[in-house]
Tab-separated table of C-alpha atoms in Angstrom:
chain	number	residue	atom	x	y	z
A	100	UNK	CA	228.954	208.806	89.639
A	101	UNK	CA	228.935	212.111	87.474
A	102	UNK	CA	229.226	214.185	90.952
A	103	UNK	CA	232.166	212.305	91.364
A	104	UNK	CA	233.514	212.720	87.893
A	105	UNK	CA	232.825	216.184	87.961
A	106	UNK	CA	234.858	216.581	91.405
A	107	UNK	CA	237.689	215.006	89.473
A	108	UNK	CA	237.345	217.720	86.628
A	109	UNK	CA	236.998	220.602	88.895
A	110	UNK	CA	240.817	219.586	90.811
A	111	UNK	CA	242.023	218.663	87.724
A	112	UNK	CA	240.777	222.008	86.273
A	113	UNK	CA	242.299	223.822	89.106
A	114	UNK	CA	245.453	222.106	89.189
A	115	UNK	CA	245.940	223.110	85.087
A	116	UNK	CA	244.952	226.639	85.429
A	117	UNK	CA	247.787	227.192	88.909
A	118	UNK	CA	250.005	225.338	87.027
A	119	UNK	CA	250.151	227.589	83.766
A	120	UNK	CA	249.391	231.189	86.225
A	121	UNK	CA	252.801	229.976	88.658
A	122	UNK	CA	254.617	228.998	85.226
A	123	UNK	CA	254.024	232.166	83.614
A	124	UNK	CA	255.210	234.309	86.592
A	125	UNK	CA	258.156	232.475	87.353
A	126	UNK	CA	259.364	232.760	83.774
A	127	UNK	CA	258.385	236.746	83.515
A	128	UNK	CA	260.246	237.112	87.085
A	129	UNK	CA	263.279	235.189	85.476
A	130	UNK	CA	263.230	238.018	82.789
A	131	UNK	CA	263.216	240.372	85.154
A	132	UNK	CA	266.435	239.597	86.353
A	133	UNK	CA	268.871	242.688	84.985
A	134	UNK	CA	271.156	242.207	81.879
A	135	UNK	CA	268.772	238.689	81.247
A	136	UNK	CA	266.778	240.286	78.267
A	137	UNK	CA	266.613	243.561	76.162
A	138	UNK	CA	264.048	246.169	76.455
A	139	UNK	CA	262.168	244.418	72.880
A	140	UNK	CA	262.425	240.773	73.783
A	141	UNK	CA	261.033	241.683	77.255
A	142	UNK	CA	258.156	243.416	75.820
A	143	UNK	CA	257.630	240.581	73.550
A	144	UNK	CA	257.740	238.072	76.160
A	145	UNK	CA	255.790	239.856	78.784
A	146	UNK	CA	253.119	239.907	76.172
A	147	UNK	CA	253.390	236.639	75.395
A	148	UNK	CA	253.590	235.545	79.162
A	149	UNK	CA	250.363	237.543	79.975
A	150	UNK	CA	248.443	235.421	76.822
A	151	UNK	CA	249.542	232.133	77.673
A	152	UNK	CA	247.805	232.685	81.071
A	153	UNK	CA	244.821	234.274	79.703
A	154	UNK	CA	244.464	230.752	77.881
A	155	UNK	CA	244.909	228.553	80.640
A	156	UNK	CA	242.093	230.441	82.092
A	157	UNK	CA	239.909	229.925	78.830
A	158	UNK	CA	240.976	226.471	78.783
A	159	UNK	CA	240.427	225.444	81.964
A	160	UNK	CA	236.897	227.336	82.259
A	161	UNK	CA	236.061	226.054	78.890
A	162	UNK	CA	237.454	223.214	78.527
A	163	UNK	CA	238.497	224.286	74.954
A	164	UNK	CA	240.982	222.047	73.099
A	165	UNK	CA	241.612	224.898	70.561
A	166	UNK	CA	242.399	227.157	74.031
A	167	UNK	CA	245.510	224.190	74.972
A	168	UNK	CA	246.505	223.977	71.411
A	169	UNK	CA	247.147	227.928	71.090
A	170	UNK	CA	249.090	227.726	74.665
A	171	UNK	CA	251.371	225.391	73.422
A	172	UNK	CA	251.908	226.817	70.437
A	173	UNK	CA	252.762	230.420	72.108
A	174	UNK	CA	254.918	228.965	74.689
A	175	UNK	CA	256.879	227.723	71.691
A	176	UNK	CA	256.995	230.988	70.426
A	177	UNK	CA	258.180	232.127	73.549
A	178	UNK	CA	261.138	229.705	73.326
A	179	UNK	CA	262.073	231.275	69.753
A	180	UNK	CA	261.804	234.713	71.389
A	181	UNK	CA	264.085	234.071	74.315
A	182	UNK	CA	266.323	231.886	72.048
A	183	UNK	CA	267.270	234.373	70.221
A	184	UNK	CA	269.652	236.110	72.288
A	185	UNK	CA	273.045	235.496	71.232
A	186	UNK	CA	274.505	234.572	74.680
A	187	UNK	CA	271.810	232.706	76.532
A	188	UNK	CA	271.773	234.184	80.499
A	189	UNK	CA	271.185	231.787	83.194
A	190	UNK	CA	267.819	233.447	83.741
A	191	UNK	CA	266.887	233.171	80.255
A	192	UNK	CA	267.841	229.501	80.418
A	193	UNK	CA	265.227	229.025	83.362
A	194	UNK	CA	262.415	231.127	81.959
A	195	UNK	CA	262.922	228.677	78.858
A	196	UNK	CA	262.739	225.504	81.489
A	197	UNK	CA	260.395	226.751	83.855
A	198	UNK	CA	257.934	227.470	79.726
A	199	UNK	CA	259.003	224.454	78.506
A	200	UNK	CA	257.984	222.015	81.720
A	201	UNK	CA	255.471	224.342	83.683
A	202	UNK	CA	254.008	226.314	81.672
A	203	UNK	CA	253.243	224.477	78.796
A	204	UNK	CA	252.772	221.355	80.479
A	205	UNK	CA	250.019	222.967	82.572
A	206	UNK	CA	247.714	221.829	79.578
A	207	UNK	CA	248.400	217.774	80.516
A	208	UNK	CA	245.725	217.081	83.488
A	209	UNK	CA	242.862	218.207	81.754
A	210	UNK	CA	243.748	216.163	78.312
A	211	UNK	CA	245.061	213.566	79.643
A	212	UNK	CA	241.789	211.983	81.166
A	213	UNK	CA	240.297	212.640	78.027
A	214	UNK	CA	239.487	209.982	75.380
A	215	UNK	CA	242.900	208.754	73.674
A	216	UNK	CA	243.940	211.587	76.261
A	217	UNK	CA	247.676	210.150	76.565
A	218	UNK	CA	248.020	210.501	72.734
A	219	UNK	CA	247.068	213.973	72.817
A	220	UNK	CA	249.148	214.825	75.512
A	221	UNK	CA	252.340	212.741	74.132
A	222	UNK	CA	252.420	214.735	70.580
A	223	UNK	CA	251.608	218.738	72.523
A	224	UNK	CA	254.404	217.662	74.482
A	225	UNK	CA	256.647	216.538	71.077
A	226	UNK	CA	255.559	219.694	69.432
A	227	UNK	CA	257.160	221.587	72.430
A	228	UNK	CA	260.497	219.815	72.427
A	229	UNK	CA	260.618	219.963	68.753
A	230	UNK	CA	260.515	223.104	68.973
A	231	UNK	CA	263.164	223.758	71.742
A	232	UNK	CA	265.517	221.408	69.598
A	233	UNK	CA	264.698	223.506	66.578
A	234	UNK	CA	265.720	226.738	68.541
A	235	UNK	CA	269.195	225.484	69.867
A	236	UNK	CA	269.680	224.668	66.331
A	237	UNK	CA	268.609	227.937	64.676
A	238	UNK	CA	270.446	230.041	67.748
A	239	UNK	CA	273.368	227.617	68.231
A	240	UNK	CA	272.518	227.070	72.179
A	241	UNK	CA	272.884	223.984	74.310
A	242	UNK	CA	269.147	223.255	75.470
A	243	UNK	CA	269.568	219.656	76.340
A	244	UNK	CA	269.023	220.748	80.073
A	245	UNK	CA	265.668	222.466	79.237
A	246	UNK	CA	264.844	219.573	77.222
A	247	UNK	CA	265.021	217.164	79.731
A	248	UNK	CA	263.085	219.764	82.467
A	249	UNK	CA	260.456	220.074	79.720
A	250	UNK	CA	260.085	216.253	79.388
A	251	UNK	CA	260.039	215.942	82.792
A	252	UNK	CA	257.400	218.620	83.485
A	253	UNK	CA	255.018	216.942	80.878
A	254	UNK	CA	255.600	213.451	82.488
A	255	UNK	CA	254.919	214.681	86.162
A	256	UNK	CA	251.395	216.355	85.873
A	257	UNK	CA	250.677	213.625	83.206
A	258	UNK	CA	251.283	210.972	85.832
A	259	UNK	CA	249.531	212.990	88.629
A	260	UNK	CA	246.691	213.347	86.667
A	261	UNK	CA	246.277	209.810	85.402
A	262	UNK	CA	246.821	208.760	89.331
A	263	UNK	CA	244.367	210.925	90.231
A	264	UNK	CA	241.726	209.689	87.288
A	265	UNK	CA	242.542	206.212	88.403
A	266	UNK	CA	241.886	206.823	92.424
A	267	UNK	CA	238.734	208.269	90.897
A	268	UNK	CA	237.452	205.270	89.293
A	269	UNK	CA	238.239	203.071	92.418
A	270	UNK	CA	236.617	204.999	94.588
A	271	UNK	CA	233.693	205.406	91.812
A	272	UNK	CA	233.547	201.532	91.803
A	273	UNK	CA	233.877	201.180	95.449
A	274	UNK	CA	230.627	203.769	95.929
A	275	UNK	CA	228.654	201.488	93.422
A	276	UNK	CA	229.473	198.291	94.538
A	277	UNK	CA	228.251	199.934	98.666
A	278	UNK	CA	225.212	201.028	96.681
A	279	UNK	CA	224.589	197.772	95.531
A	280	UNK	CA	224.649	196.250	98.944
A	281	UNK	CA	222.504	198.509	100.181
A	282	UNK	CA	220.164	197.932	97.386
A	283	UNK	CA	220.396	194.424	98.096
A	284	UNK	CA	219.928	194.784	101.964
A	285	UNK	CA	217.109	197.077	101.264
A	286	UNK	CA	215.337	194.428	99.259
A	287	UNK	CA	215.740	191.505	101.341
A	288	UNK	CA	214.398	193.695	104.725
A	289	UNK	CA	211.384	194.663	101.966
A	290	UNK	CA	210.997	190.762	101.473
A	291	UNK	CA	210.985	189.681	104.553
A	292	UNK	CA	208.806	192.472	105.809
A	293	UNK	CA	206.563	191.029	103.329
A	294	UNK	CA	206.948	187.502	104.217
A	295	UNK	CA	205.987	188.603	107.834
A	296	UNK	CA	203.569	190.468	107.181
A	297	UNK	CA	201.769	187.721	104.863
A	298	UNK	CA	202.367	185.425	107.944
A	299	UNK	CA	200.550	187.573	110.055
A	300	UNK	CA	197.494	187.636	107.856
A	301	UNK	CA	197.407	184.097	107.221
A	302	UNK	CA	197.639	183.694	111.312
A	303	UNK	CA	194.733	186.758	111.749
A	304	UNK	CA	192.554	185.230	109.137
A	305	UNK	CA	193.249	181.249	107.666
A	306	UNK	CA	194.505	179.705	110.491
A	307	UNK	CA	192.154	181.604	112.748
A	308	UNK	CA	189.038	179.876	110.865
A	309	UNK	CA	190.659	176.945	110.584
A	310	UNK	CA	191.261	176.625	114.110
A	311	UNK	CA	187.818	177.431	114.790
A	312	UNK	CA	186.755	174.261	112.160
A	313	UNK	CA	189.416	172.223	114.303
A	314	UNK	CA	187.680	172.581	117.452
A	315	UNK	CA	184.125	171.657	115.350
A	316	UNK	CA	183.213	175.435	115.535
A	317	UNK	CA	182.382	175.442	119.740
A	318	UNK	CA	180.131	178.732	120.042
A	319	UNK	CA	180.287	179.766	116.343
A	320	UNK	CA	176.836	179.313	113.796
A	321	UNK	CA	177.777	177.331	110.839
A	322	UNK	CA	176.409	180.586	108.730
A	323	UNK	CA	179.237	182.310	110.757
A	324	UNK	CA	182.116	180.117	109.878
A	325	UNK	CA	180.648	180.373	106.270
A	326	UNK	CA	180.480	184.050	106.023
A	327	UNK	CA	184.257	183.582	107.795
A	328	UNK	CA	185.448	181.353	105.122
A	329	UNK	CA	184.286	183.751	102.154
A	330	UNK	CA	185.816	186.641	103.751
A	331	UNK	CA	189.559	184.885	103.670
A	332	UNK	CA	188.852	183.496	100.832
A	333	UNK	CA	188.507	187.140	99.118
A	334	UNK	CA	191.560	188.509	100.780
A	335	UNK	CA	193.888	185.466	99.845
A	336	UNK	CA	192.896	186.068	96.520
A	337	UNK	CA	193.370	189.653	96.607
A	338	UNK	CA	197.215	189.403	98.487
A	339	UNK	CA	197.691	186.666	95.348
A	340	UNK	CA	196.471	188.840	92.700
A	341	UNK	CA	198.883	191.662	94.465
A	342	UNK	CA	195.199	193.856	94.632
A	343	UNK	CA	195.764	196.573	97.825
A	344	UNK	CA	193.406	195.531	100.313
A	345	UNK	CA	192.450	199.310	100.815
A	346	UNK	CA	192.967	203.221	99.184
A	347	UNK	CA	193.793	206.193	100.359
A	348	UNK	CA	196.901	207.220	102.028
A	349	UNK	CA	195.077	208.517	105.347
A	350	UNK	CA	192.022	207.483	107.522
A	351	UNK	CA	189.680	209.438	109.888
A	352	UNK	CA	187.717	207.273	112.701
A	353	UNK	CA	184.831	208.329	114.319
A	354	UNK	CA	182.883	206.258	116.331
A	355	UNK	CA	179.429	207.816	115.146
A	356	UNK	CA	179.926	208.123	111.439
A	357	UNK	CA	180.063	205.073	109.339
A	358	UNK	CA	181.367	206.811	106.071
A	359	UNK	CA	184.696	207.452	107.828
A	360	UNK	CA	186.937	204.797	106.751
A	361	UNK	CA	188.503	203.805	109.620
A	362	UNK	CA	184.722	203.885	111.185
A	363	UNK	CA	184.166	201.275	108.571
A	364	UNK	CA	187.486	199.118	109.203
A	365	UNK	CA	186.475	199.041	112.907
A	366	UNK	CA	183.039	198.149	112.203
A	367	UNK	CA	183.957	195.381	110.009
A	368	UNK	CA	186.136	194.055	112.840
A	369	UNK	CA	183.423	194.454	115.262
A	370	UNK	CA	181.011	192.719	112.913
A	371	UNK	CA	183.597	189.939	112.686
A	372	UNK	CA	183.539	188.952	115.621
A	373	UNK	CA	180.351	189.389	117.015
A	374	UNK	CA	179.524	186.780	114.156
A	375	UNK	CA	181.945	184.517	116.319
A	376	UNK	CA	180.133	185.083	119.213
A	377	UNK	CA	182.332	188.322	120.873
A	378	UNK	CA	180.271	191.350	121.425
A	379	UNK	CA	182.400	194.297	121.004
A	380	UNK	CA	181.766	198.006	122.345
A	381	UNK	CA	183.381	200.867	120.475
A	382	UNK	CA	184.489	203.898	123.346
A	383	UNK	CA	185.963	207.064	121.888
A	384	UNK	CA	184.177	210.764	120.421
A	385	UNK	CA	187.498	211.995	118.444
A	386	UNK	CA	188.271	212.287	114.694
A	387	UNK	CA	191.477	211.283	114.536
A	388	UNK	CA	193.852	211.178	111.493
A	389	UNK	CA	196.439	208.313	110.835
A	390	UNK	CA	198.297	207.355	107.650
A	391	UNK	CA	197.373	204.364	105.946
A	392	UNK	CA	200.028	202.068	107.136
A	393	UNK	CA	199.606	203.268	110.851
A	394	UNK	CA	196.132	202.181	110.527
A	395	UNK	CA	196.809	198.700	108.890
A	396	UNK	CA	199.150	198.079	112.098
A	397	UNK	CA	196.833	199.054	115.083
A	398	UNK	CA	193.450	197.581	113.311
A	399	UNK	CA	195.437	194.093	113.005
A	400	UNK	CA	197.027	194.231	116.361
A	401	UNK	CA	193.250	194.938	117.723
A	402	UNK	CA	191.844	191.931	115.802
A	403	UNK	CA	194.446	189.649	116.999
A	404	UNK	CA	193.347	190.744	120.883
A	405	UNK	CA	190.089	190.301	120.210
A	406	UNK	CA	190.666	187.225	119.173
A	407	UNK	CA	192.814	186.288	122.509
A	408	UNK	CA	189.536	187.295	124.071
A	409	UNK	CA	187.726	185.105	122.155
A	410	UNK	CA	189.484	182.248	122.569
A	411	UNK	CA	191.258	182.466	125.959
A	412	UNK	CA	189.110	184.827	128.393
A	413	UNK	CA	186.104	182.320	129.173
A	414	UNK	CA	183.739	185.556	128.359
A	415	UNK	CA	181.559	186.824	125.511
A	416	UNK	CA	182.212	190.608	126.033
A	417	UNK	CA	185.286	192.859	125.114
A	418	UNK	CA	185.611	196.696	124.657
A	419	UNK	CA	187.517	199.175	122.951
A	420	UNK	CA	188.387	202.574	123.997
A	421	UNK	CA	190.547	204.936	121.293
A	422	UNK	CA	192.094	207.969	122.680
A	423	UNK	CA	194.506	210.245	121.020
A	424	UNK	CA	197.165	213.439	122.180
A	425	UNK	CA	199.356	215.485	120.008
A	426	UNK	CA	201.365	212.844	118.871
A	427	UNK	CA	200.001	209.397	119.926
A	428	UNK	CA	197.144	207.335	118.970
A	429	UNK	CA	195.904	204.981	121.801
A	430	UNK	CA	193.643	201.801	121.695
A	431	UNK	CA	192.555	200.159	124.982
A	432	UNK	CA	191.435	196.230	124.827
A	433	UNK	CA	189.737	195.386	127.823
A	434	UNK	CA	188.247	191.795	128.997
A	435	UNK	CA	186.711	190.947	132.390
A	436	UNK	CA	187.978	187.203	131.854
A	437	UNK	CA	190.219	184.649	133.149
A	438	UNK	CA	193.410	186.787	132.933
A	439	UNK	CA	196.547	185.150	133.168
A	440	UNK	CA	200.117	186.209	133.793
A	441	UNK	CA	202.188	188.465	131.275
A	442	UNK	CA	205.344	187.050	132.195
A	443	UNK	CA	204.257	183.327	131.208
A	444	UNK	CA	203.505	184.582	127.731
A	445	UNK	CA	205.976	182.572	125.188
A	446	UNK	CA	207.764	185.274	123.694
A	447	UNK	CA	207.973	182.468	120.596
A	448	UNK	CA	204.008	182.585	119.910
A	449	UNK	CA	203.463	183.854	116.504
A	450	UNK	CA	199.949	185.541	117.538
A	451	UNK	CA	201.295	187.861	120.179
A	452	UNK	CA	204.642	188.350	119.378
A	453	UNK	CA	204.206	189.105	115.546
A	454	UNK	CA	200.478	190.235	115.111
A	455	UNK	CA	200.452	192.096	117.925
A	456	UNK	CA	203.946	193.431	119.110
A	457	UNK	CA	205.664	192.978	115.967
A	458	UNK	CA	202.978	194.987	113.808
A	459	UNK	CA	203.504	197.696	116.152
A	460	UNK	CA	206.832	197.904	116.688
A	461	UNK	CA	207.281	198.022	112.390
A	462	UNK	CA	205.404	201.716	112.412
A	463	UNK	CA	207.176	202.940	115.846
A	464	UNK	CA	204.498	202.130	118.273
A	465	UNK	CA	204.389	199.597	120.967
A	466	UNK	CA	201.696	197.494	122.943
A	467	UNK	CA	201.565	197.135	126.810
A	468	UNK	CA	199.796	194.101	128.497
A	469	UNK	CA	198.176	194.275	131.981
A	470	UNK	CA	196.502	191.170	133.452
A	471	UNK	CA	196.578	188.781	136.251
A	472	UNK	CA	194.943	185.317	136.835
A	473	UNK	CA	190.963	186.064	137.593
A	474	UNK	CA	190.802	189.905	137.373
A	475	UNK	CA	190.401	190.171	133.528
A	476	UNK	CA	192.623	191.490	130.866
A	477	UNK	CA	193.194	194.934	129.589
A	478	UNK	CA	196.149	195.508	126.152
A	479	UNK	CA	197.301	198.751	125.334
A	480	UNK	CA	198.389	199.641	122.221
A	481	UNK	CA	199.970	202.498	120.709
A	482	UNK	CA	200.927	204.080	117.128
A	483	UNK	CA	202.198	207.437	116.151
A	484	UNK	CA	200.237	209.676	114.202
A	485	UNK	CA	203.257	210.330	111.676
């Protein structure tokens, strides 16, 4: 809002300082006009002339009140001084218009946006036709028609500048009430990123055990299921208590070191499920770096294959191959079980199409499935290392 605001100031700025420069001018080159002025008033008022347009400039760079006050009050003067002629010329009349309702009136865009702005601007404006009234009374000339130019000129950039304020404001309110849609839109995608992603760890983790307790625990230890149970048990009280489940911003796996942290998040999966009866085998000799969330997407989506395996491949053996090129991390799931056909996969199912696909997709990567009914399984699955 103040960029806007000080857009508004800048035009209005500009608009004050052209106004008083082309006011100043045109009066002079009225002056100018042979037999209009003598040689001393013309001195006088070419002096004048060049001051009043040194303070616009002041005023407008400024923004000094004192600057608009002074301007007013020599454009005045300048009335006095061209009043004074004792048969007023046609050219004198319009420098005397073109001071009265350009020149000093240039001062009205920048006050009149200003608080109690209008008031300020109504009694410079007074001031000046007070004292064009006071000089056709002193010099005995008719300046009703400068009057009314003079009034005029003050009303015009008044209004312009008050319609210009105004459009302003709209369009100030119109950009905040966009930015509070967006806000809005940006916090309901957060929430239901959340809620998705708290769905997918409640399918990866509760509803896996409990679907394992369901089916009486067929090929699981009960010390398994146990160990099982504590472990989602720990991270549903972690995602409650709003505790990250891991630091650091970046992870390095390598097969062969189990300080790496990614190392470790893969060896916890494998130990996971070989506890459930799946005997997993680790493939890959890289280090390879990958942001945090990157990592949190492709170490879920290889959990929830796993468990597929588990579950649906009739087989107790699965493995695991990572690759990498410039810009792509790769992780290969292969299973020498039943297989099945992609296209029969219910694009509905929760486990594929969220854990697997969906947690993918949300950090720009993308799994491929290749299977077919008795020739095993094999799940490719992709994330970008940035």
């Amino acid at each position: 809002m103040k960029r806007i605001h000080k857009e508004r100031d800048r035009l209005l700025r500009r608009l004050a300082r052209t106004t008083a420069i082309v006011g100043s001018v045109g009066a002079f080159a009225c002056l100018l006009v042979p037999g209009t002025t003598a040689g001393s008033e013309l001195a006088v008022a070419t002096a004048l002339s060049i001051g009043i347009a040194a303070l616009a400039v002041v005023h407008t760079v400024r923004g000094s009140l004192a600057a608009a006050i002074v301007l007013v009050a020599a454009s005045v003067v300048l009335v006095f001084v061209l009043g004074s002629a004792s048969v007023l010329d046609p050219g004198a009349s319009t420098a005397l218009a073109v001071t009265g309702g350009v020149t000093s009136a240039s001062v009205a865009p920048t006050l009149v946006v200003r608080p109690r702005g209008p008031v300020l601007v109504g009694t410079l404006a007074a001031v000046v036709l007070v004292g064009e009234w006071a000089a056709a009374l002193w010099f005995g000339h008719d300046l009703l028609a400068v009057a009314v130019v003079t009034a005029v000129g003050w009303a015009v950039l008044a209004v312009l500048a008050g319609w210009l304020d105004n459009g302003v404001g709209v369009a100030a309110a119109r950009i905040a009430e966009v930015g509070r849609a967006h806000e809005a839109e940006r916090l309901a995608s957060e929430l239901e990123a959340q809620q998705r992603q708290d769905a997918r760890v409640l399918h990866d983790t509760v509803l896996a055990t409990l679907s394992l307790l369901a089916h009486s625990g067929v090929g699981v230890g009960a010390g398994a299921l146990r160990d099982q149970a504590g472990d989602d048990a720990r991270l549903l009280r972690q995602l409650r208590l709003g505790v990250p489940l891991d630091g650091g911003s970046n992870a390095i796996f390598s097969p062969g070191s189990d300080d790496d942290l990614l190392s470790t998040t893969f060896e916890s999966v494998r130990q996971r499920f070989a506890r459930m009866g799946l005997d997993v085998s680790w493939h890959g000799a890289a280090q390879l770096a990958l942001p945090r969330e990157h990592l949190d997407a492709l170490v879920g989506a290889l959990g929830e294959c796993l468990e597929n395996v588990r579950r649906h491949s009739g087989v107790f053996e699965a493995d695991v191959t990572i690759t990498d090129d410039e810009h792509t991390v790769r992780a290969m799931v292969t299973d020498a079980g039943d297989g099945f056909e992609p296209a029969g996969i219910d694009p509905a199912r929760l486990g594929f199409a969220e854990s697997v696909v969906g947690r993918l997709q949300a950090v720009g990567g993308r799994a491929r499935v290749f299977s077919s009914p008795g020739s095993g399984t094999t799940v490719m699955l992709e994330v970008p290392k940035a």
